[in-house]
mmCIF file with all atom_site columns, C-alpha atoms and ligand atoms in Angstrom:
data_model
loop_
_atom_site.group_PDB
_atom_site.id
_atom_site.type_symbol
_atom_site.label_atom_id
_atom_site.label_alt_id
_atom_site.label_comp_id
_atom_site.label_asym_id
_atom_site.label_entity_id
_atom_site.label_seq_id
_atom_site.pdbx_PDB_ins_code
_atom_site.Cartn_x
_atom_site.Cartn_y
_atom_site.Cartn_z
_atom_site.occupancy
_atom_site.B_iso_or_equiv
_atom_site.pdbx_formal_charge
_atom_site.auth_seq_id
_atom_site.auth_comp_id
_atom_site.auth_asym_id
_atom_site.auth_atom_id
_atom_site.pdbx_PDB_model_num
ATOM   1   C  CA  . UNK Y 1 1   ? 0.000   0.000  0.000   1.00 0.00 ? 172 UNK Y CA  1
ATOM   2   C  CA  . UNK Y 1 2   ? 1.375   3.575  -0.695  1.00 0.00 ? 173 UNK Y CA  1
ATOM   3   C  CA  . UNK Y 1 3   ? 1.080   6.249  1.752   1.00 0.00 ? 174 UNK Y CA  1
ATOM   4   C  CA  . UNK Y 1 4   ? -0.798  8.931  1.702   1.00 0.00 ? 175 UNK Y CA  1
ATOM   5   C  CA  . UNK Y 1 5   ? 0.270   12.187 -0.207  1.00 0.00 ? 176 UNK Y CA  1
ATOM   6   C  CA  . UNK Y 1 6   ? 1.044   15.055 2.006   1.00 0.00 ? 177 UNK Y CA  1
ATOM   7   C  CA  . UNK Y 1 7   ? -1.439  16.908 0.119   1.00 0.00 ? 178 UNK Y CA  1
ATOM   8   C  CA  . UNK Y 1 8   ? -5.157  16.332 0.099   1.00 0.00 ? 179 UNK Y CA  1
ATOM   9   C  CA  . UNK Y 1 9   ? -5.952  16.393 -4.383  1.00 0.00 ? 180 UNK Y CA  1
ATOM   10  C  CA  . UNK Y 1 10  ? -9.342  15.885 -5.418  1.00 0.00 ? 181 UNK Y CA  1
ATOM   11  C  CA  . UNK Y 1 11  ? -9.766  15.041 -9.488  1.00 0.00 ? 182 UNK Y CA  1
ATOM   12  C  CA  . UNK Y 1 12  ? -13.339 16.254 -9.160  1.00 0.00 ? 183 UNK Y CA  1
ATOM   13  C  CA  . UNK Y 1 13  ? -11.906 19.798 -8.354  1.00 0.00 ? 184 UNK Y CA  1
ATOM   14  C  CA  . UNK Y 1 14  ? -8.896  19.315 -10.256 1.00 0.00 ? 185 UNK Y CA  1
ATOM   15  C  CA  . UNK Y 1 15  ? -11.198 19.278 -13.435 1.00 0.00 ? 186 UNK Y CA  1
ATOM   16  C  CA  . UNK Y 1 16  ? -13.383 21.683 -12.084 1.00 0.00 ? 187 UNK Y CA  1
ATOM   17  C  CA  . UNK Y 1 17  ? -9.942  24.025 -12.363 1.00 0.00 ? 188 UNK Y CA  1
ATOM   18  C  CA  . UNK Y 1 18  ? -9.075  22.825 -15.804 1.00 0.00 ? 189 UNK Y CA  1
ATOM   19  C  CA  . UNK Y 1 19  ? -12.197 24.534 -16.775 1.00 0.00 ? 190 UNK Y CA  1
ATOM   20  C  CA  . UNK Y 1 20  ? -12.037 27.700 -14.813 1.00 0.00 ? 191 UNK Y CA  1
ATOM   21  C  CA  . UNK Y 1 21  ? -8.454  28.044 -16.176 1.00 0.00 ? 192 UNK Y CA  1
ATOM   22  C  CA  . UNK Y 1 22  ? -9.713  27.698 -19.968 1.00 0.00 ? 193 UNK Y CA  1
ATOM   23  C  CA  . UNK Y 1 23  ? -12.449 30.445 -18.650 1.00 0.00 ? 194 UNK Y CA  1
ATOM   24  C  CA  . UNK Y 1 24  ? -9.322  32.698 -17.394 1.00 0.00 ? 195 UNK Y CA  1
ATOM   25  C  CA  . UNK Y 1 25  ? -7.171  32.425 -20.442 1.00 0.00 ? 196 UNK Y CA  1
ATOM   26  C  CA  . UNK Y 1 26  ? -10.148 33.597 -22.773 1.00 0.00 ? 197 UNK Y CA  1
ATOM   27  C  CA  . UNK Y 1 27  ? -11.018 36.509 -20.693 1.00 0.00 ? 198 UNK Y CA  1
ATOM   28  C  CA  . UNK Y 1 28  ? -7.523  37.072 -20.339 1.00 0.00 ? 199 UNK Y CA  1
ATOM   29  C  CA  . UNK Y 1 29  ? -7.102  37.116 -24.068 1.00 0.00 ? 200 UNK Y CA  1
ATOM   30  C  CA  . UNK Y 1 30  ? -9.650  38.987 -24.690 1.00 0.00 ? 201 UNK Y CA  1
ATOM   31  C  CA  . UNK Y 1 31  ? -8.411  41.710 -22.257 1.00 0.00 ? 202 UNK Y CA  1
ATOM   32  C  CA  . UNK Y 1 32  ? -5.196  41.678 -23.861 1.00 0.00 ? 203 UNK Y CA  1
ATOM   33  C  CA  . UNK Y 1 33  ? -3.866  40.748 -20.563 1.00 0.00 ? 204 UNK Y CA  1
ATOM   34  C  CA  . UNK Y 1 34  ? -0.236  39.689 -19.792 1.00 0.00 ? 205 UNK Y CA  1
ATOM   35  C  CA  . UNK Y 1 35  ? -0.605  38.417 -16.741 1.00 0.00 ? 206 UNK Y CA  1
ATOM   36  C  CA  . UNK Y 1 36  ? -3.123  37.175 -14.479 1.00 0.00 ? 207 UNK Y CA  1
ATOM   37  C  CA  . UNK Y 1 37  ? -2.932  38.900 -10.920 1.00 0.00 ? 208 UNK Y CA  1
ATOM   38  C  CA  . UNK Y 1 38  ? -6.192  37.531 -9.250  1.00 0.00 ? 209 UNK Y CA  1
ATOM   39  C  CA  . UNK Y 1 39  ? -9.101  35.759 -9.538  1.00 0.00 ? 210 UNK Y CA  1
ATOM   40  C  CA  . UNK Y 1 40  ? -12.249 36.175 -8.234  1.00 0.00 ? 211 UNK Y CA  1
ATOM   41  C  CA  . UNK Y 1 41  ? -14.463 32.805 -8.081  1.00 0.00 ? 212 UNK Y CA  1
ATOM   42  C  CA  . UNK Y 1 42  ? -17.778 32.186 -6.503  1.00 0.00 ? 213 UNK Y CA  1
ATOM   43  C  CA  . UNK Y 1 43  ? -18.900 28.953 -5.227  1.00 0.00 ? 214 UNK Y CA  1
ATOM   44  C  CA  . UNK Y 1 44  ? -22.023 28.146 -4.741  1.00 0.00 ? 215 UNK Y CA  1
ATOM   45  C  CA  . UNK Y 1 45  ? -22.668 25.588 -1.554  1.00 0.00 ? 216 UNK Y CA  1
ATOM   46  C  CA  . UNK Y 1 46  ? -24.734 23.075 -3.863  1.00 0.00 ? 217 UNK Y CA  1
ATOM   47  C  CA  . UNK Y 1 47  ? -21.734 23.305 -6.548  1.00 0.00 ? 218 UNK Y CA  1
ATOM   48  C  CA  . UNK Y 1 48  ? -20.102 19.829 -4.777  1.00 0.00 ? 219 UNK Y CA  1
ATOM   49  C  CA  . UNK Y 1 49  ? -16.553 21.776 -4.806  1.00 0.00 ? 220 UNK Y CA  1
ATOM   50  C  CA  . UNK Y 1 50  ? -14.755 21.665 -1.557  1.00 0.00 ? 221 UNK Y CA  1
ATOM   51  C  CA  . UNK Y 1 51  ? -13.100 25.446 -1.849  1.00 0.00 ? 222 UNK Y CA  1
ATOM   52  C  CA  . UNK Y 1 52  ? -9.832  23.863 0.139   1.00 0.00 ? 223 UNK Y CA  1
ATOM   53  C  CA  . UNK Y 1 53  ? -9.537  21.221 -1.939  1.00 0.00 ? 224 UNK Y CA  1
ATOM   54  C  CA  . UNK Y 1 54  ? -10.212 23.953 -5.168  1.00 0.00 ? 225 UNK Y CA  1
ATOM   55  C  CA  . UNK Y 1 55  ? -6.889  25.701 -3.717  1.00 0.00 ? 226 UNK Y CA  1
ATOM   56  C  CA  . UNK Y 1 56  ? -4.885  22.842 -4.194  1.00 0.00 ? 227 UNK Y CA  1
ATOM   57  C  CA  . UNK Y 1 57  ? -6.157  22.138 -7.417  1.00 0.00 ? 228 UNK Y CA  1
ATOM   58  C  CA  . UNK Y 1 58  ? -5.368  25.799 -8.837  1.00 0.00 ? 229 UNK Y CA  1
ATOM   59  C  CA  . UNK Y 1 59  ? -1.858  25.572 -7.429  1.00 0.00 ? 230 UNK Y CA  1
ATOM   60  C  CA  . UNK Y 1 60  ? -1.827  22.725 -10.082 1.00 0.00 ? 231 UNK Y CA  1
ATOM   61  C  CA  . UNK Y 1 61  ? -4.117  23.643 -12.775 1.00 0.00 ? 232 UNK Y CA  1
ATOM   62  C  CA  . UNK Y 1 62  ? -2.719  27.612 -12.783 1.00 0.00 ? 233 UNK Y CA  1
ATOM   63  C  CA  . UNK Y 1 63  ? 1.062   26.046 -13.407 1.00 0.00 ? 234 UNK Y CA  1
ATOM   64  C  CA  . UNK Y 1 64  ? 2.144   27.161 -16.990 1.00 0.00 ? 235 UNK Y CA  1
ATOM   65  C  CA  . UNK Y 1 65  ? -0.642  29.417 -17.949 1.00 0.00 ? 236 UNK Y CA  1
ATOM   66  C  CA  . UNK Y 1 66  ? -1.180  33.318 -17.962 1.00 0.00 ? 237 UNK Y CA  1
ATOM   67  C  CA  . UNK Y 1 67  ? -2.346  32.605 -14.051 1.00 0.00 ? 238 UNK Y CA  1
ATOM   68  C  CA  . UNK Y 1 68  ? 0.629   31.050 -12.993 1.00 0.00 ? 239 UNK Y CA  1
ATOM   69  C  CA  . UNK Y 1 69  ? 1.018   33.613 -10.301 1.00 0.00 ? 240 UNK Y CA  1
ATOM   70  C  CA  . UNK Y 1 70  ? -2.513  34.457 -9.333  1.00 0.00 ? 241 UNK Y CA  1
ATOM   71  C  CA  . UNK Y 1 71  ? -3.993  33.924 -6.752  1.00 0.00 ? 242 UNK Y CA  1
ATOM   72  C  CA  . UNK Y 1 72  ? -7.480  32.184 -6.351  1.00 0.00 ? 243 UNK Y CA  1
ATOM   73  C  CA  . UNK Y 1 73  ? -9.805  33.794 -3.931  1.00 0.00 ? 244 UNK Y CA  1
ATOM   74  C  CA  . UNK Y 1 74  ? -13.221 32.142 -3.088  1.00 0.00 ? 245 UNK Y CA  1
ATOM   75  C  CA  . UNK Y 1 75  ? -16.299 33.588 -2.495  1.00 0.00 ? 246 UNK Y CA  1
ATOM   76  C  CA  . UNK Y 1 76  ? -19.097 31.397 -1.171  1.00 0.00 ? 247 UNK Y CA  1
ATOM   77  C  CA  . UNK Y 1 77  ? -22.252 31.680 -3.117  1.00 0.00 ? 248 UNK Y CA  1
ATOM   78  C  CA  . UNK Y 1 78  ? -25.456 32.243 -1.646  1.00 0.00 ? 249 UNK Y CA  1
ATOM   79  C  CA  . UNK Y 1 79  ? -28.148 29.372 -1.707  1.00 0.00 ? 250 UNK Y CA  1
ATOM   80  C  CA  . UNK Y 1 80  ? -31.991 30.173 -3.138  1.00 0.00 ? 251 UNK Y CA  1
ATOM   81  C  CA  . UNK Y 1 81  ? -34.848 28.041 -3.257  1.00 0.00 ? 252 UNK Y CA  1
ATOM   82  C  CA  . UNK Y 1 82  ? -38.296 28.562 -5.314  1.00 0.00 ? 253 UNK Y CA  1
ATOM   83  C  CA  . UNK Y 1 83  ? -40.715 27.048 -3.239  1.00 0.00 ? 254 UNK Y CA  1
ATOM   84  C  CA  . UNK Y 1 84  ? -43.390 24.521 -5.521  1.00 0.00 ? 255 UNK Y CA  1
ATOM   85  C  CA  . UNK Y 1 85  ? -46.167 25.108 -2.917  1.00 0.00 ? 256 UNK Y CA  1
ATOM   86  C  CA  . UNK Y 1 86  ? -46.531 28.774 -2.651  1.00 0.00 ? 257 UNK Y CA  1
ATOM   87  C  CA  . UNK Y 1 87  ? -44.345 29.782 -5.543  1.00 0.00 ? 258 UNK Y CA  1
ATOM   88  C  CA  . UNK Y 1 88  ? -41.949 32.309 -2.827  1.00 0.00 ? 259 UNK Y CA  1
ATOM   89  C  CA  . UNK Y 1 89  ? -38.086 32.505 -3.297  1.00 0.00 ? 260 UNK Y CA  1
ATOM   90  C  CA  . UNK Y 1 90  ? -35.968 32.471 -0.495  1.00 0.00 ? 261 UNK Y CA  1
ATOM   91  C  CA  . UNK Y 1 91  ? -32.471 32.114 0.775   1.00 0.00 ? 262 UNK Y CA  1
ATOM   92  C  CA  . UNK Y 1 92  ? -31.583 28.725 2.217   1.00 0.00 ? 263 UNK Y CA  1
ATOM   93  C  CA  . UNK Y 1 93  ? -29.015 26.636 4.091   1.00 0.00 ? 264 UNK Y CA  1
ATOM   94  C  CA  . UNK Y 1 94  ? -26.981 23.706 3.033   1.00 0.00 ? 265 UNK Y CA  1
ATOM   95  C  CA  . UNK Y 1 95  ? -28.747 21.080 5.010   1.00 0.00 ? 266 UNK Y CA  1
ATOM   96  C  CA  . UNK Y 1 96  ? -32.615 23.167 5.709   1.00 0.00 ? 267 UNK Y CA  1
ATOM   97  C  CA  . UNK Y 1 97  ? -33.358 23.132 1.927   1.00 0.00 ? 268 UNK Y CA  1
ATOM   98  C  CA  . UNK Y 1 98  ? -36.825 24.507 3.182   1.00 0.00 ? 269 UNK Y CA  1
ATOM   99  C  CA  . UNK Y 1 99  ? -39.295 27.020 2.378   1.00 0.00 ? 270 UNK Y CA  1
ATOM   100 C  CA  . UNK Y 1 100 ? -38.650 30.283 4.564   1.00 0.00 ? 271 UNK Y CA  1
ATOM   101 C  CA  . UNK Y 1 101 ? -42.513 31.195 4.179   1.00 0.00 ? 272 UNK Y CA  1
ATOM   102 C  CA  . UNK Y 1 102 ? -44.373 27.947 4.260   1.00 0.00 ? 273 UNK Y CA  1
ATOM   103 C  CA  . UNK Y 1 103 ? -41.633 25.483 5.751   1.00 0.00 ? 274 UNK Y CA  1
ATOM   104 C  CA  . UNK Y 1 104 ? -42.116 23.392 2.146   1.00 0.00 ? 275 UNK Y CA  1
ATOM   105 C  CA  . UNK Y 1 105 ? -39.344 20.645 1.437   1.00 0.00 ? 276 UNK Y CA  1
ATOM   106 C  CA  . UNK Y 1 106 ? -40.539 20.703 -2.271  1.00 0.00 ? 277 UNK Y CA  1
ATOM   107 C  CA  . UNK Y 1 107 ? -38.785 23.359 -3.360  1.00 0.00 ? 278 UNK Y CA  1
ATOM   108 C  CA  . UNK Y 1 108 ? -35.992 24.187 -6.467  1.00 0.00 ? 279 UNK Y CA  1
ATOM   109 C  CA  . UNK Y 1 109 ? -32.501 25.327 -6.638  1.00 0.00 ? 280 UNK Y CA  1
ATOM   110 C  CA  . UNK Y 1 110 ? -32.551 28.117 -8.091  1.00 0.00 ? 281 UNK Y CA  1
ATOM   111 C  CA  . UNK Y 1 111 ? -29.288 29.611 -7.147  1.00 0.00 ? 282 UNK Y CA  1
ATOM   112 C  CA  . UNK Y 1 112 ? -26.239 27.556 -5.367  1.00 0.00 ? 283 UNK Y CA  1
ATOM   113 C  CA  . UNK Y 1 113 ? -25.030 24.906 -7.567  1.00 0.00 ? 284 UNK Y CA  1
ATOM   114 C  CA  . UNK Y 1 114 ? -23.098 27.005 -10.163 1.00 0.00 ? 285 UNK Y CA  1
ATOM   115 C  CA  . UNK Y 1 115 ? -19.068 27.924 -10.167 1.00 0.00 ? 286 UNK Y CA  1
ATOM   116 C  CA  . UNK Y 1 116 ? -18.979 31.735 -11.348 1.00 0.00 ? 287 UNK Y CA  1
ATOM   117 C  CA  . UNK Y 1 117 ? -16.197 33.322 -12.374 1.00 0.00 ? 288 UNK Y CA  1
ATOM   118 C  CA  . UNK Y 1 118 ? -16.940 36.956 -11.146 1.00 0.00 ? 289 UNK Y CA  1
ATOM   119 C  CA  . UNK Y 1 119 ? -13.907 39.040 -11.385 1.00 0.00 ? 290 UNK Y CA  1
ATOM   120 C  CA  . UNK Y 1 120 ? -10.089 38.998 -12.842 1.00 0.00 ? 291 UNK Y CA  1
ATOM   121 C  CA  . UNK Y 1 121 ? -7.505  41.343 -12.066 1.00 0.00 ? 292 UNK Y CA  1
ATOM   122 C  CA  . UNK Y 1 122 ? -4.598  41.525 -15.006 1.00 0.00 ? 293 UNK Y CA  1
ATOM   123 C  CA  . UNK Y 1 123 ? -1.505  42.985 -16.086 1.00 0.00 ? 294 UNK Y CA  1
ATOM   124 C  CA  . UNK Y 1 124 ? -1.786  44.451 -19.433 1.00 0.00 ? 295 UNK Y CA  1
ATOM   125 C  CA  . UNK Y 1 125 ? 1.099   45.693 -21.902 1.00 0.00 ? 296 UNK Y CA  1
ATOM   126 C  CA  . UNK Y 1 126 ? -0.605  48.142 -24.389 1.00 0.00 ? 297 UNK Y CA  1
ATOM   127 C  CA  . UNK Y 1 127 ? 1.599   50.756 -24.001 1.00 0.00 ? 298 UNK Y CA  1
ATOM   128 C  CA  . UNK Y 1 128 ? 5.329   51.027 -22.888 1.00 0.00 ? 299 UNK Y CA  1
ATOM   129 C  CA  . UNK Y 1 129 ? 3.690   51.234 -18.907 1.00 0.00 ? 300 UNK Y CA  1
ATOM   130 C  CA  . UNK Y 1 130 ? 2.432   47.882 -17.934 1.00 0.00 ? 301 UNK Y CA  1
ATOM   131 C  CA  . UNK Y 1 131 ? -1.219  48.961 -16.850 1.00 0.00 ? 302 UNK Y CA  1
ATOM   132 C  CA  . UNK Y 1 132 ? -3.188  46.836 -13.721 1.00 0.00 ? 303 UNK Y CA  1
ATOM   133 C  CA  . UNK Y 1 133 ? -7.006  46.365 -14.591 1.00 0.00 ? 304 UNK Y CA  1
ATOM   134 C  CA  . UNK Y 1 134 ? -9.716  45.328 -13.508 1.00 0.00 ? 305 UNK Y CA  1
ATOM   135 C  CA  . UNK Y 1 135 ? -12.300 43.086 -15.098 1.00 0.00 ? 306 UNK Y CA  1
HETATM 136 ZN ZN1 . ZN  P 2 .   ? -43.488 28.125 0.331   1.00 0.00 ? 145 ZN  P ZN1 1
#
């Protein structure tokens, strides 16, 4: 038997930053960006990504791209449910996926499984002064 690794690496969230970084390098191109400075990611608590186990992913996934020296910060997402009884919206919690007005357990996610990328900061070179933007 082998032993352990000294770090925890999931290939759930290992993939999950494969596609965030292909995400990053079109923004990034599109920007006309240099570098990558910082990333701004939320994660919703339905998503199924452990955000500590997402960190140690990007320290892979990030290696050899325009991000190689960004860093990932995580911003947890909020959880909404649509309620099928009396039609309401409200926010929920990760294990009380109820109705805030009625109490209902049949309700919908609307909001709290998706990954969003929200915000980039980058290091552009348009002119001879490297330029720091936001987008
Ligand atoms: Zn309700």
């Amino acid at each position: 038997m082998k032993s352990s690794k000294r770090k925890r690496l999931s290939m759930h969230e290992l993939s999950v930053c494969q596609g965030l970084m292909r995400q990053v390098e079109q923004v990034a191109a599109n920007n006309n960006a240099k570098s990558v400075k910082r990333i701004l990611l939320r994660v919703g608590g339905l998503s199924g990504v452990e955000p500590s186990l997402l960190q140690s992913a990007f320290e892979i996934a990030r290696a050899g791209t325009i991000a190689e020296h960004a860093e990932l910060e995580i911003e947890d997402g909020p959880i909404v449910v649509k309620c099928q009884e009396c039609g309401a919206s409200s926010a929920a919690k990760l294990n009380r996926l109820l109705c805030q007005y009625c109490g209902e357990w049949r309700v919908n996610v609307v909001e709290g499984e998706e990954l969003l990328l929200l915000s980039m900061d980058i290091e552009t070179a348009q002119s001879a002064a490297e330029e720091s933007r936001h987008v």
